mmCIF file of C-alpha atoms in Angstrom:
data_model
loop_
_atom_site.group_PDB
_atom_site.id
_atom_site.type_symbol
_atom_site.label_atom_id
_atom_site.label_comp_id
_atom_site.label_asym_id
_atom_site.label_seq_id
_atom_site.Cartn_x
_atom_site.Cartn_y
_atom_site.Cartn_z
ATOM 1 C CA UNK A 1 55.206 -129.165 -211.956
ATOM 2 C CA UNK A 2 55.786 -126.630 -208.752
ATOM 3 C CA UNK A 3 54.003 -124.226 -208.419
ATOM 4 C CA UNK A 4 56.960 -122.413 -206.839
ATOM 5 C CA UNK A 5 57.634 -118.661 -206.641
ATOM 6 C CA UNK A 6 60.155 -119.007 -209.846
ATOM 7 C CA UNK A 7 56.949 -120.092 -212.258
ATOM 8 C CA UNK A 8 54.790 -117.110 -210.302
ATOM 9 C CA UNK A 9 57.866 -114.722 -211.031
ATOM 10 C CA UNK A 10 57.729 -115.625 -214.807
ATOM 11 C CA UNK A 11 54.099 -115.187 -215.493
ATOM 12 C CA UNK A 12 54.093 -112.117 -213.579
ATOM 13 C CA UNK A 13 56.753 -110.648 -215.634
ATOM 14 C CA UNK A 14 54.976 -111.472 -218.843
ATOM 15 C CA UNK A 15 52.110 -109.831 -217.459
ATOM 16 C CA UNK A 16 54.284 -106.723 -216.061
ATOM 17 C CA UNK A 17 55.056 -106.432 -220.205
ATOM 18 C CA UNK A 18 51.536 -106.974 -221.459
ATOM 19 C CA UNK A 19 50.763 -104.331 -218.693
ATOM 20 C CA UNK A 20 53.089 -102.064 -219.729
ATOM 21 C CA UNK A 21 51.824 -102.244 -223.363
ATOM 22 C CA UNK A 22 48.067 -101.565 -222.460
ATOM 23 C CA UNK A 23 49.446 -98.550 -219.861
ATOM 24 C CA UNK A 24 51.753 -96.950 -223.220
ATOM 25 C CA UNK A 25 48.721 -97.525 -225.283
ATOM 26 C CA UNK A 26 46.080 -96.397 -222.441
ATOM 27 C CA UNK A 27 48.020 -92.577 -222.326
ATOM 28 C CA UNK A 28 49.057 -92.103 -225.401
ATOM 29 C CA UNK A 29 45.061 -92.153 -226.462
ATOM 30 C CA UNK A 30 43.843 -90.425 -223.634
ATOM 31 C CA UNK A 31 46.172 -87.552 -224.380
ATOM 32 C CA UNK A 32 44.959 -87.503 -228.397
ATOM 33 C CA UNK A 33 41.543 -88.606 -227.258
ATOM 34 C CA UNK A 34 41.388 -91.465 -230.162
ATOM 35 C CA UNK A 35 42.913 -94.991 -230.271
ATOM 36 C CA UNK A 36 46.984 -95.444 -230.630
ATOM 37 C CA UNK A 37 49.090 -98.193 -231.424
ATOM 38 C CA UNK A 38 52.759 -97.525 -230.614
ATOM 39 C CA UNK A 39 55.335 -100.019 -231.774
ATOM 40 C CA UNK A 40 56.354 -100.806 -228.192
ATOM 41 C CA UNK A 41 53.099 -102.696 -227.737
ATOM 42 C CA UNK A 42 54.195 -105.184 -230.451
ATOM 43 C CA UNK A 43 57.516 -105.392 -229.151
ATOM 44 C CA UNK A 44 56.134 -105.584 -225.686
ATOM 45 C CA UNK A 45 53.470 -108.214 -226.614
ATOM 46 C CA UNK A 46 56.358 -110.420 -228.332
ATOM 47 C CA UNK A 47 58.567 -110.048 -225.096
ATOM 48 C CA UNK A 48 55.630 -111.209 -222.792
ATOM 49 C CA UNK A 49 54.314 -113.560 -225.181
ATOM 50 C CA UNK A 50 57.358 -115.689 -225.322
ATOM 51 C CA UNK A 51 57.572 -115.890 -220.893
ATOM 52 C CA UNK A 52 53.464 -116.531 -220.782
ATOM 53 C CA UNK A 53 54.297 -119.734 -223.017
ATOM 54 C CA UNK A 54 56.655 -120.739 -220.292
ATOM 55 C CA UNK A 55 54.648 -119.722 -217.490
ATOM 56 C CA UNK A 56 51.963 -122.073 -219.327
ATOM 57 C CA UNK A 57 53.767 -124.635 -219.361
ATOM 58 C CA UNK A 58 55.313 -124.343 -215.702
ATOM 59 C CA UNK A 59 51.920 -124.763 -215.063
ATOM 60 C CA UNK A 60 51.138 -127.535 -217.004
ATOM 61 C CA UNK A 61 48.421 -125.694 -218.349
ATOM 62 C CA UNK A 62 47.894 -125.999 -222.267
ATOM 63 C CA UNK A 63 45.413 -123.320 -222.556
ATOM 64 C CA UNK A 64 47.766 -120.574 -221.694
ATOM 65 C CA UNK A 65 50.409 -122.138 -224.226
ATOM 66 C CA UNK A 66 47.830 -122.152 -226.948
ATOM 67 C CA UNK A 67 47.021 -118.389 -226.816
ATOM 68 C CA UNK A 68 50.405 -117.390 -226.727
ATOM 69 C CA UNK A 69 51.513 -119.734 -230.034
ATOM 70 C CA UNK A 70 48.314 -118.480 -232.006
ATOM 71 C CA UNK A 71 49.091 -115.141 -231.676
ATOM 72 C CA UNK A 72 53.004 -114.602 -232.027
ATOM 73 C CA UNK A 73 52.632 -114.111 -236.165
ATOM 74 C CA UNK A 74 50.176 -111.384 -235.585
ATOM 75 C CA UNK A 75 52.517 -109.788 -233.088
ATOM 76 C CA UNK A 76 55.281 -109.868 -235.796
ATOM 77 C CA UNK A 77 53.268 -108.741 -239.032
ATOM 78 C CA UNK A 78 51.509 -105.562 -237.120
ATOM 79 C CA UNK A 79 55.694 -104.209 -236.739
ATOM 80 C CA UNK A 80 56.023 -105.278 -240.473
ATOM 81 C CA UNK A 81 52.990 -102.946 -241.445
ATOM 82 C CA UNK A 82 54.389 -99.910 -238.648
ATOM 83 C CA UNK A 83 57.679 -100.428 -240.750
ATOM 84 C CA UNK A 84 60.074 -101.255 -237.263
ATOM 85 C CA UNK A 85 60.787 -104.494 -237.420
ATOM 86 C CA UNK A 86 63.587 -103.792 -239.878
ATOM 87 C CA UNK A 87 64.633 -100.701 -237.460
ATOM 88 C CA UNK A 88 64.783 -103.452 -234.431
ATOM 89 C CA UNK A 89 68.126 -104.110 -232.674
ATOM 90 C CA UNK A 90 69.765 -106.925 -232.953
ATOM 91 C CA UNK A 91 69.165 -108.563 -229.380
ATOM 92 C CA UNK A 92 65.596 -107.477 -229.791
ATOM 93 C CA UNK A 93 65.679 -109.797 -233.079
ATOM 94 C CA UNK A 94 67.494 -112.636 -231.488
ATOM 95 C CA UNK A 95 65.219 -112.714 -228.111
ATOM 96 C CA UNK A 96 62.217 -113.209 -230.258
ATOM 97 C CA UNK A 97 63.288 -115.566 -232.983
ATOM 98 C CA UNK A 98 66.083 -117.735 -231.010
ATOM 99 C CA UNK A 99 63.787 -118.320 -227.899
ATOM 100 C CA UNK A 100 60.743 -119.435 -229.482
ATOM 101 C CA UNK A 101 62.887 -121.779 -231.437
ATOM 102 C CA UNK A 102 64.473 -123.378 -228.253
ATOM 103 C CA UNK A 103 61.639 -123.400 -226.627
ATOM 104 C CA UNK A 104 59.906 -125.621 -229.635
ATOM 105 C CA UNK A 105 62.823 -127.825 -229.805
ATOM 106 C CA UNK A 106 62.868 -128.123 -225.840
ATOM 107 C CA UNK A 107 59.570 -129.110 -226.147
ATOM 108 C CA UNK A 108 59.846 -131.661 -229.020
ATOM 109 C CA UNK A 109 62.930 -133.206 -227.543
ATOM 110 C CA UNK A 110 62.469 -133.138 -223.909
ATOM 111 C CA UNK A 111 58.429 -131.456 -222.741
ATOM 112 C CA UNK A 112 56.754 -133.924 -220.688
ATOM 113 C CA UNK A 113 53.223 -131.855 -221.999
ATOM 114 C CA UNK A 114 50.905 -133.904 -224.807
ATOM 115 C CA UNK A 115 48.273 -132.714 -226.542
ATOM 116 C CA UNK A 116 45.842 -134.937 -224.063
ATOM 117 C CA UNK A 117 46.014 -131.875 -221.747
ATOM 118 C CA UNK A 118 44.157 -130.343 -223.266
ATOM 119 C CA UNK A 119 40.876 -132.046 -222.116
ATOM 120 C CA UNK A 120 42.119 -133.911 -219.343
ATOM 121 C CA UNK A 121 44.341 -133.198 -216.202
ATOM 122 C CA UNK A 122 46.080 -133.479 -212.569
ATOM 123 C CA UNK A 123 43.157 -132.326 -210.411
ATOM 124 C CA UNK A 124 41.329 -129.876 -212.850
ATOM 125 C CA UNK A 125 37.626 -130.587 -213.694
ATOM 126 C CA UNK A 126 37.041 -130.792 -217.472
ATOM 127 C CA UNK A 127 34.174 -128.134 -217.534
ATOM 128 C CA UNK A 128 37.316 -125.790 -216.032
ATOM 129 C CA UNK A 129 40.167 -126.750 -218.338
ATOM 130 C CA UNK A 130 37.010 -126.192 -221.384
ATOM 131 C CA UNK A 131 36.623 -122.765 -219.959
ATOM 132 C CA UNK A 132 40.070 -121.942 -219.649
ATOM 133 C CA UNK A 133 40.330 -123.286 -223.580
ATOM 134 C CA UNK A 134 37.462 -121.192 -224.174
ATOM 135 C CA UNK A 135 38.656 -118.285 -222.948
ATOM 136 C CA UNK A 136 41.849 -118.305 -224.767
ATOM 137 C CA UNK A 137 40.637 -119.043 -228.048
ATOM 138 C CA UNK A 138 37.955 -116.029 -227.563
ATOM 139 C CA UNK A 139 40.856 -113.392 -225.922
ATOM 140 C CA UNK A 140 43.535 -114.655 -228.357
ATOM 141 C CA UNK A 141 40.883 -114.014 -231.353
ATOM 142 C CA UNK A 142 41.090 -110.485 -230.699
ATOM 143 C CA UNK A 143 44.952 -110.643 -232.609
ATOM 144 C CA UNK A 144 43.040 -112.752 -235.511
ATOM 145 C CA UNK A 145 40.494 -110.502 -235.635
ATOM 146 C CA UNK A 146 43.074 -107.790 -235.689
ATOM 147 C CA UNK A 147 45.179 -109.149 -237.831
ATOM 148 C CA UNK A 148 43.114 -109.687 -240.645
ATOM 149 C CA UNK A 149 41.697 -106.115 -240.314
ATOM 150 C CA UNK A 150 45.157 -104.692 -240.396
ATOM 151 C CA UNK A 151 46.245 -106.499 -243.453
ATOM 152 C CA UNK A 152 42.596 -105.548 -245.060
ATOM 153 C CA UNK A 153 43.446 -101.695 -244.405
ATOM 154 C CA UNK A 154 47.624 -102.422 -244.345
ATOM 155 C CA UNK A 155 47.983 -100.140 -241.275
ATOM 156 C CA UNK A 156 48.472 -101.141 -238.010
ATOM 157 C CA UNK A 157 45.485 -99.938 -235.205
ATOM 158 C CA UNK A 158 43.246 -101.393 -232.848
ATOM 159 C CA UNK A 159 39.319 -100.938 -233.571
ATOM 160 C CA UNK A 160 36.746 -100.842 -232.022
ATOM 161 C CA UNK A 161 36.255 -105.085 -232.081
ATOM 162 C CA UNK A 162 39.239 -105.550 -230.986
ATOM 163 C CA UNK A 163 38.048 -104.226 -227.124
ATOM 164 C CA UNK A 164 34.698 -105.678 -227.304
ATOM 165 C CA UNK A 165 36.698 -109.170 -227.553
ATOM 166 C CA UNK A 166 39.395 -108.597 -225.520
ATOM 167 C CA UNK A 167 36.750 -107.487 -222.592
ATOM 168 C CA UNK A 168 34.758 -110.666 -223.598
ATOM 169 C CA UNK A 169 37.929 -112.889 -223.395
ATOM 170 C CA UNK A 170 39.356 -111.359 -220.508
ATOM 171 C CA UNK A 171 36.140 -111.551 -218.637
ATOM 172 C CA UNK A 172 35.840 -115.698 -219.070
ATOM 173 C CA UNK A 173 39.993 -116.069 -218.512
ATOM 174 C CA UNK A 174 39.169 -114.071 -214.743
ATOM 175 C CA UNK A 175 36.833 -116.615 -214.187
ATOM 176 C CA UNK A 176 39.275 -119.391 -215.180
ATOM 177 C CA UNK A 177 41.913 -117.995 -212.407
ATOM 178 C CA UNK A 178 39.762 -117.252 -210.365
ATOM 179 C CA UNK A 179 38.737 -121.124 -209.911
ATOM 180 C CA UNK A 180 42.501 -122.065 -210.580
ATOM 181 C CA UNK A 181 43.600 -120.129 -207.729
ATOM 182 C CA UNK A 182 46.022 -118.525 -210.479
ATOM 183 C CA UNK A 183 47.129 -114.653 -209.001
ATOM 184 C CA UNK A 184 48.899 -113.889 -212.417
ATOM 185 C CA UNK A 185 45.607 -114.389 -214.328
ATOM 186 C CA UNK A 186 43.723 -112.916 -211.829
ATOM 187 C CA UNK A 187 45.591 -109.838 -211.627
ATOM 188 C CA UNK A 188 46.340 -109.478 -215.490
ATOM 189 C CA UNK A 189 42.653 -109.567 -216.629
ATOM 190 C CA UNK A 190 40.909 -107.606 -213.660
ATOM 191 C CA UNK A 191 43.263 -104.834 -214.633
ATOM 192 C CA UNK A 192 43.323 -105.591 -218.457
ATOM 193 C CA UNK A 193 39.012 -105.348 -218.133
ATOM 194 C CA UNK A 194 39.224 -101.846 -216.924
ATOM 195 C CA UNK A 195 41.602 -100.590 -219.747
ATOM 196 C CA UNK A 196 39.410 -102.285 -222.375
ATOM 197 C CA UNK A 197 36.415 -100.375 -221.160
ATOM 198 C CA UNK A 198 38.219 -97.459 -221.161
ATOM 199 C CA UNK A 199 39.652 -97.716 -224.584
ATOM 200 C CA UNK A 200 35.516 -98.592 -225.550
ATOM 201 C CA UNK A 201 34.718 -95.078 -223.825
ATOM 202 C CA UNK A 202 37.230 -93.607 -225.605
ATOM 203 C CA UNK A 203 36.263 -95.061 -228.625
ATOM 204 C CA UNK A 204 32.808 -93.654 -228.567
ATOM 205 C CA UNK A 205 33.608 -90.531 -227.221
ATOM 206 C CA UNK A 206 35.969 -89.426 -230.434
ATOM 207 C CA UNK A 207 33.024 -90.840 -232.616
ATOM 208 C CA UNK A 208 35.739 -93.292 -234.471
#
């Protein structure tokens, strides 16, 4: 598929919202000096979850897609547990239940995508479409790992694990856009790296 300024403009926007997220969540703990989670990074990550899965597949590239899709549940339990999700407007609720649907069902009905992809494609070497697989399944194990801590202590926080991933993940995705030539990658996880070693300062600073 192009490459075209239209598939660039969506992943960037997804990436303006998962930016915006890690910015809320980057002041809010520098001004209490421990970790926050406000609710607009859940509503954020849904919102810029939804356009990465189309920018993935724009792009023809499955790994992308498969980080967004393994991660969307955790997105919506961790509002469940803050107790907004019931609070949510309407057109909040519809964007993030309706879309994914449509998406699925354009997919199913019409995607040109198989599940081959996944290990084979259109001028990519394997040993780069393994990394890029790789590096999702590491960065989007952060949520899992989150996830399951969350329900464990039924509150809604990011600890300390979470970063160490996330900068582990991040770290191997660079490297993946970095040999795809992909500028919404690249620019996503070189800032992303510096908030998640931030948040790890922070972190050990407050003694949490």
């Amino acid at each position: 598929m192009s490459s075209s300024w239209f598939v660039y403009a969506i992943g960037f926007l997804a990436q303006l919202l998962f930016s915006a997220r890690l910015i809320m969540q980057w002041i809010k703990s520098e001004k209490t000096n421990k970790i926050e989670t406000p609710t607009l990074f859940w509503k954020l990550s849904l919102q810029g979850a939804v356009l990465l899965f189309i920018y993935g597949y724009l792009r023809d590239d499955m790994a992308i897609m498969l980080g967004q899709f393994l991660v969307y549940g955790g997105y919506f339990r961790n509002l469940q547990l803050q107790g907004e999700w019931g609070r949510s407007g309407i057109m909040f609720k519809i964007y993030v239940i309706t879309l994914p649907i449509l998406i699925a069902l354009y997919l199913f009905f019409f995607g040109e995508l198989n599940w081959s992809d996944l290990i084979e494609g259109d001028n990519i070497s394997t040993w780069l479409i393994v990394l890029g697989i790789v590096g999702q399944l590491v960065y989007t194990s952060r949520f899992i790992y989150q996830w399951i801590h969350a329900e464990r202590n039924q509150e809604s926080d990011l600890p300390k694990k979470f970063w160490i991933i996330s900068l582990v993940g991040s770290s191997l995705i660079l490297t993946y856009g970095i040999f795809r030539n992909d500028p919404v990658l690249i620019a996503a996880h070189f800032f992303g790296g510096i908030v998640y070693i931030r948040n790890l300062f922070i972190i050990r600073n407050s003694g949490e």
